[in-house]
Each structure stands twice: as C-alpha cells, then as structure tokens.
Amino acid sequence: MAATLKPYLNAVRTTLEAAMCLENFYSQRVERHNKPEVEIRSSKEVLFTPLEICRNEREKVLIEGSINSLRMSIAIKQADDIEKILCHKFMRFMMMRAENFFILRRKPIEGYDISFLITNYHTEQMYKHKLVDFVMEFMTEIDKEISEMKLCLNGRGRISAVEFLKTFQLRMGASYGRCAGDLNNSFFYIIFQFC
C-alpha cells in the first residue's frame, strides 16, 4: 500500500466504523414503515452531518449517515480519458449486478462513481467489521483493477497497431520497391514509438 494511501484509508475506516452504529427505526410519518432515512430524508432530526474525506480533488469519499442507514459514495481516481471510460464501464457492470452485492446501490450519487447503502438489516445479518473490511478491500483493489485493465488495453492496442502496420508495410514495400521499404521502416518505427 502506498504511503499516501494509508492515512486516507485509515480515515475512511475509522469514520465508517463510527457511522455504522445503526438501529431499527420506524418512520415518523407513516406507521409501521422502516425505510432508509438517508434515502428518504423525511426527518432532519434522524440525519447525521455528511462527511467528505478527500485524498485529492478527484479521489474522495462521502459518508452520509442516519439512525437506520448509511450511504457511502466513492469517487475513484481517473487520470485520463481511458481511465474514465474503463471506470464507467466497470462500475456499470457492477451496478447491473447490485442484487448480488446486497449493499451496492444501482445508481451512484451525482459527482461520485459508486455508492453503497448499508441499512440496519445488513448490520443485523452480517458482521459490521466484515462490512467495513469489504468496503476497504474494494477501495484498495479498484485502483489496481483499473490500472491492470488500462495496461491490458494498451497492450492490445499496441499489438493491433503493429499487425496493421505490418500489412501496410508489406503492401507499400511490394509496390514501391526497396527504397520505399526503407522509408516505410522509418515510418513504422516512428508510429511504433507513439503506440
């Protein structure tokens, strides 16, 4: 783990553990209804102050708590357009399978890439420390996954470019002779350097 990442993750972990004190709480407006107050926002007195933890302007976590639910939204680091596309596709893939993750929301909060919703039912059925461990593991692994996907994509792009330019080089060399082939080799070398 990077030295700059560890304090950020420790701050998120301690805040998440403190905010995970959830209990069963029926709605104050509708009798016998127990809905996540962090989503409904019907009573201000049961909502906690939202807390945003930032590592930098692109990498941050928003933790919104209430008496019976907790919503955690994560903005993942995206350095360039390729990482933005990969992150969007990967998050979309996960959110389409949200029912398998139990605490994952189908739609993130605006300005964030992914959101988790933890209710008092989740903390009653699962261990709190295991929920926290899952979220922290997700935060540490997602950067690695996106970096690996980017490397794989760049490698595949490089192989495709090399194969395409080989066929281009063969056609040009056959039609223009050896002199054009030498020109093509230098052209091929320059293009290969940019891939």
PDB file of C-alpha atoms in Angstrom, residues 15-155:
ATOM      1  CA  THR A  15     -15.241   7.189  10.075  1.00  0.00           C
ATOM      2  CA  LEU A  16     -17.104   4.222   8.628  1.00  0.00           C
ATOM      3  CA  GLU A  17     -16.797   2.255  11.865  1.00  0.00           C
ATOM      4  CA  ALA A  18     -18.116   5.234  13.866  1.00  0.00           C
ATOM      5  CA  ALA A  19     -21.025   5.831  11.470  1.00  0.00           C
ATOM      6  CA  MET A  20     -22.031   2.158  11.403  1.00  0.00           C
ATOM      7  CA  CYS A  21     -23.990   2.409  14.690  1.00  0.00           C
ATOM      8  CA  LEU A  22     -27.367   1.671  13.111  1.00  0.00           C
ATOM      9  CA  GLU A  23     -30.598   0.614  14.793  1.00  0.00           C
ATOM     10  CA  ASN A  24     -34.133  -0.270  13.801  1.00  0.00           C
ATOM     11  CA  PHE A  25     -36.188   2.913  13.473  1.00  0.00           C
ATOM     12  CA  TYR A  26     -39.734   3.182  12.169  1.00  0.00           C
ATOM     13  CA  SER A  27     -40.823   6.132  10.060  1.00  0.00           C
ATOM     14  CA  GLN A  28     -42.204   9.131  11.925  1.00  0.00           C
ATOM     15  CA  ARG A  29     -44.602   9.900   9.080  1.00  0.00           C
ATOM     16  CA  VAL A  30     -46.001   6.506   8.039  1.00  0.00           C
ATOM     17  CA  GLU A  31     -46.914   3.899  10.626  1.00  0.00           C
ATOM     18  CA  ARG A  32     -45.028   0.557  10.536  1.00  0.00           C
ATOM     19  CA  HIS A  33     -42.727   1.631   7.715  1.00  0.00           C
ATOM     20  CA  ASN A  34     -38.994   1.266   8.068  1.00  0.00           C
ATOM     21  CA  LYS A  35     -37.253   2.908   5.121  1.00  0.00           C
ATOM     22  CA  PRO A  36     -33.611   4.044   4.939  1.00  0.00           C
ATOM     23  CA  GLU A  37     -33.791   7.588   6.290  1.00  0.00           C
ATOM     24  CA  VAL A  38     -30.620   8.589   4.448  1.00  0.00           C
ATOM     25  CA  GLU A  39     -32.519   7.957   1.185  1.00  0.00           C
ATOM     26  CA  ILE A  40     -35.968   9.234   2.179  1.00  0.00           C
ATOM     27  CA  ARG A  41     -34.812  12.334   4.124  1.00  0.00           C
ATOM     28  CA  SER A  42     -38.228  12.786   5.718  1.00  0.00           C
ATOM     29  CA  SER A  43     -36.980  13.847   9.182  1.00  0.00           C
ATOM     30  CA  LYS A  44     -33.973  16.106   9.677  1.00  0.00           C
ATOM     31  CA  GLU A  45     -33.532  15.072  13.295  1.00  0.00           C
ATOM     32  CA  VAL A  46     -32.560  11.492  12.378  1.00  0.00           C
ATOM     33  CA  LEU A  47     -29.951  12.515   9.765  1.00  0.00           C
ATOM     34  CA  PHE A  48     -26.308  12.936  10.703  1.00  0.00           C
ATOM     35  CA  THR A  49     -23.963  15.515   9.249  1.00  0.00           C
ATOM     36  CA  PRO A  50     -22.487  14.240   5.951  1.00  0.00           C
ATOM     37  CA  LEU A  51     -18.727  13.851   5.989  1.00  0.00           C
ATOM     38  CA  GLU A  52     -16.460  14.076   2.945  1.00  0.00           C
ATOM     39  CA  ILE A  53     -12.944  12.658   3.090  1.00  0.00           C
ATOM     40  CA  CYS A  54     -10.690  13.747   0.206  1.00  0.00           C
ATOM     41  CA  ARG A  55      -7.325  12.407  -0.838  1.00  0.00           C
ATOM     42  CA  ASN A  56      -7.228  14.893  -3.718  1.00  0.00           C
ATOM     43  CA  GLU A  57      -9.821  16.679  -5.868  1.00  0.00           C
ATOM     44  CA  ARG A  58     -10.523  13.551  -7.930  1.00  0.00           C
ATOM     45  CA  GLU A  59     -10.393  10.901  -5.201  1.00  0.00           C
ATOM     46  CA  LYS A  60     -12.880  11.308  -2.352  1.00  0.00           C
ATOM     47  CA  VAL A  61     -15.470   9.553  -0.196  1.00  0.00           C
ATOM     48  CA  LEU A  62     -18.793  10.924   1.040  1.00  0.00           C
ATOM     49  CA  ILE A  63     -20.296   9.240   4.110  1.00  0.00           C
ATOM     50  CA  GLU A  64     -23.903  10.158   4.883  1.00  0.00           C
ATOM     51  CA  GLY A  65     -25.381   8.632   7.992  1.00  0.00           C
ATOM     52  CA  SER A  66     -28.760   8.404   9.639  1.00  0.00           C
ATOM     53  CA  ILE A  67     -30.260   6.499  12.530  1.00  0.00           C
ATOM     54  CA  ASN A  68     -31.065   3.378  10.488  1.00  0.00           C
ATOM     55  CA  SER A  69     -28.929   3.591   7.338  1.00  0.00           C
ATOM     56  CA  LEU A  70     -25.598   4.693   5.955  1.00  0.00           C
ATOM     57  CA  ARG A  71     -24.786   5.745   2.397  1.00  0.00           C
ATOM     58  CA  MET A  72     -21.181   5.783   1.253  1.00  0.00           C
ATOM     59  CA  SER A  73     -20.250   7.244  -2.130  1.00  0.00           C
ATOM     60  CA  ILE A  74     -16.795   6.855  -3.669  1.00  0.00           C
ATOM     61  CA  ALA A  75     -15.148   8.934  -6.391  1.00  0.00           C
ATOM     62  CA  ILE A  76     -12.392   6.865  -7.993  1.00  0.00           C
ATOM     63  CA  LYS A  77      -9.185   8.383  -9.364  1.00  0.00           C
ATOM     64  CA  GLN A  78      -9.360   8.863 -13.133  1.00  0.00           C
ATOM     65  CA  ALA A  79      -6.233  10.414 -14.602  1.00  0.00           C
ATOM     66  CA  ASP A  80      -7.165  10.389 -18.289  1.00  0.00           C
ATOM     67  CA  ASP A  81      -9.990   9.613 -20.721  1.00  0.00           C
ATOM     68  CA  ILE A  82      -9.129   5.914 -20.944  1.00  0.00           C
ATOM     69  CA  GLU A  83      -9.410   5.538 -17.163  1.00  0.00           C
ATOM     70  CA  LYS A  84     -12.717   7.432 -17.205  1.00  0.00           C
ATOM     71  CA  ILE A  85     -14.142   5.053 -19.805  1.00  0.00           C
ATOM     72  CA  LEU A  86     -12.814   1.959 -18.027  1.00  0.00           C
ATOM     73  CA  CYS A  87     -14.113   3.160 -14.658  1.00  0.00           C
ATOM     74  CA  HIS A  88     -17.543   3.965 -16.100  1.00  0.00           C
ATOM     75  CA  LYS A  89     -17.846   0.566 -17.826  1.00  0.00           C
ATOM     76  CA  PHE A  90     -16.591  -1.353 -14.774  1.00  0.00           C
ATOM     77  CA  MET A  91     -18.943   0.477 -12.376  1.00  0.00           C
ATOM     78  CA  ARG A  92     -21.851  -0.023 -14.761  1.00  0.00           C
ATOM     79  CA  PHE A  93     -21.045  -3.738 -14.916  1.00  0.00           C
ATOM     80  CA  MET A  94     -21.082  -3.954 -11.114  1.00  0.00           C
ATOM     81  CA  MET A  95     -24.219  -1.862 -10.621  1.00  0.00           C
ATOM     82  CA  MET A  96     -26.147  -4.054 -13.052  1.00  0.00           C
ATOM     83  CA  ARG A  97     -25.416  -6.921 -10.641  1.00  0.00           C
ATOM     84  CA  ALA A  98     -26.202  -4.940  -7.479  1.00  0.00           C
ATOM     85  CA  GLU A  99     -28.533  -7.607  -6.071  1.00  0.00           C
ATOM     86  CA  ASN A 100     -25.548  -9.951  -5.741  1.00  0.00           C
ATOM     87  CA  PHE A 101     -23.605  -7.405  -3.658  1.00  0.00           C
ATOM     88  CA  PHE A 102     -26.520  -6.601  -1.244  1.00  0.00           C
ATOM     89  CA  ILE A 103     -25.133  -3.212  -0.135  1.00  0.00           C
ATOM     90  CA  LEU A 104     -24.404  -1.784  -3.596  1.00  0.00           C
ATOM     91  CA  ARG A 105     -26.767   0.888  -4.958  1.00  0.00           C
ATOM     92  CA  ARG A 106     -27.874   0.696  -8.574  1.00  0.00           C
ATOM     93  CA  LYS A 107     -27.246   4.398  -9.151  1.00  0.00           C
ATOM     94  CA  PRO A 108     -24.443   6.443  -7.593  1.00  0.00           C
ATOM     95  CA  ILE A 109     -24.846   9.887  -6.078  1.00  0.00           C
ATOM     96  CA  GLU A 110     -24.116  12.649  -8.585  1.00  0.00           C
ATOM     97  CA  GLY A 111     -20.421  13.507  -8.675  1.00  0.00           C
ATOM     98  CA  TYR A 112     -19.365  10.036  -7.469  1.00  0.00           C
ATOM     99  CA  ASP A 113     -18.685   6.790  -9.292  1.00  0.00           C
ATOM    100  CA  ILE A 114     -20.239   4.211  -6.990  1.00  0.00           C
ATOM    101  CA  SER A 115     -22.419   4.195  -3.868  1.00  0.00           C
ATOM    102  CA  PHE A 116     -23.100   1.686  -1.112  1.00  0.00           C
ATOM    103  CA  LEU A 117     -26.219   1.666   1.077  1.00  0.00           C
ATOM    104  CA  ILE A 118     -25.935  -0.136   4.417  1.00  0.00           C
ATOM    105  CA  THR A 119     -29.100  -0.455   6.497  1.00  0.00           C
ATOM    106  CA  ASN A 120     -29.753  -1.744   9.983  1.00  0.00           C
ATOM    107  CA  TYR A 121     -30.904  -5.050   8.438  1.00  0.00           C
ATOM    108  CA  HIS A 122     -27.454  -5.528   6.898  1.00  0.00           C
ATOM    109  CA  THR A 123     -25.718  -4.896  10.231  1.00  0.00           C
ATOM    110  CA  GLU A 124     -28.118  -7.325  11.967  1.00  0.00           C
ATOM    111  CA  GLN A 125     -27.498 -10.091   9.418  1.00  0.00           C
ATOM    112  CA  MET A 126     -23.780  -9.514   8.784  1.00  0.00           C
ATOM    113  CA  TYR A 127     -20.777  -8.655  10.921  1.00  0.00           C
ATOM    114  CA  LYS A 128     -20.080  -4.915  10.999  1.00  0.00           C
ATOM    115  CA  HIS A 129     -16.318  -5.348  10.846  1.00  0.00           C
ATOM    116  CA  LYS A 130     -16.684  -7.623   7.806  1.00  0.00           C
ATOM    117  CA  LEU A 131     -18.788  -4.978   6.031  1.00  0.00           C
ATOM    118  CA  VAL A 132     -16.119  -2.382   6.753  1.00  0.00           C
ATOM    119  CA  ASP A 133     -13.408  -4.785   5.559  1.00  0.00           C
ATOM    120  CA  PHE A 134     -15.326  -5.412   2.323  1.00  0.00           C
ATOM    121  CA  VAL A 135     -15.636  -1.684   1.556  1.00  0.00           C
ATOM    122  CA  MET A 136     -11.976  -1.051   2.389  1.00  0.00           C
ATOM    123  CA  GLU A 137     -10.854  -4.005   0.267  1.00  0.00           C
ATOM    124  CA  PHE A 138     -12.990  -2.669  -2.578  1.00  0.00           C
ATOM    125  CA  MET A 139     -11.349   0.764  -2.290  1.00  0.00           C
ATOM    126  CA  THR A 140      -7.823  -0.676  -2.356  1.00  0.00           C
ATOM    127  CA  GLU A 141      -8.458  -3.142  -5.193  1.00  0.00           C
ATOM    128  CA  ILE A 142     -10.442  -0.924  -7.559  1.00  0.00           C
ATOM    129  CA  ASP A 143      -7.415   1.229  -8.435  1.00  0.00           C
ATOM    130  CA  LYS A 144      -5.371  -1.897  -9.150  1.00  0.00           C
ATOM    131  CA  GLU A 145      -8.141  -3.351 -11.321  1.00  0.00           C
ATOM    132  CA  ILE A 146      -8.487  -0.206 -13.422  1.00  0.00           C
ATOM    133  CA  SER A 147      -4.685   0.080 -13.804  1.00  0.00           C
ATOM    134  CA  GLU A 148      -4.478  -3.559 -14.934  1.00  0.00           C
ATOM    135  CA  MET A 149      -7.326  -3.043 -17.410  1.00  0.00           C
ATOM    136  CA  LYS A 150      -5.563   0.046 -18.783  1.00  0.00           C
ATOM    137  CA  LEU A 151      -2.285  -1.866 -19.228  1.00  0.00           C
ATOM    138  CA  CYS A 152      -4.131  -4.721 -20.942  1.00  0.00           C
ATOM    139  CA  LEU A 153      -5.933  -2.275 -23.228  1.00  0.00           C
ATOM    140  CA  ASN A 154      -2.676  -0.515 -24.144  1.00  0.00           C
ATOM    141  CA  GLY A 155      -1.009  -3.866 -24.861  1.00  0.00           C
TER     142      GLY A 155
END
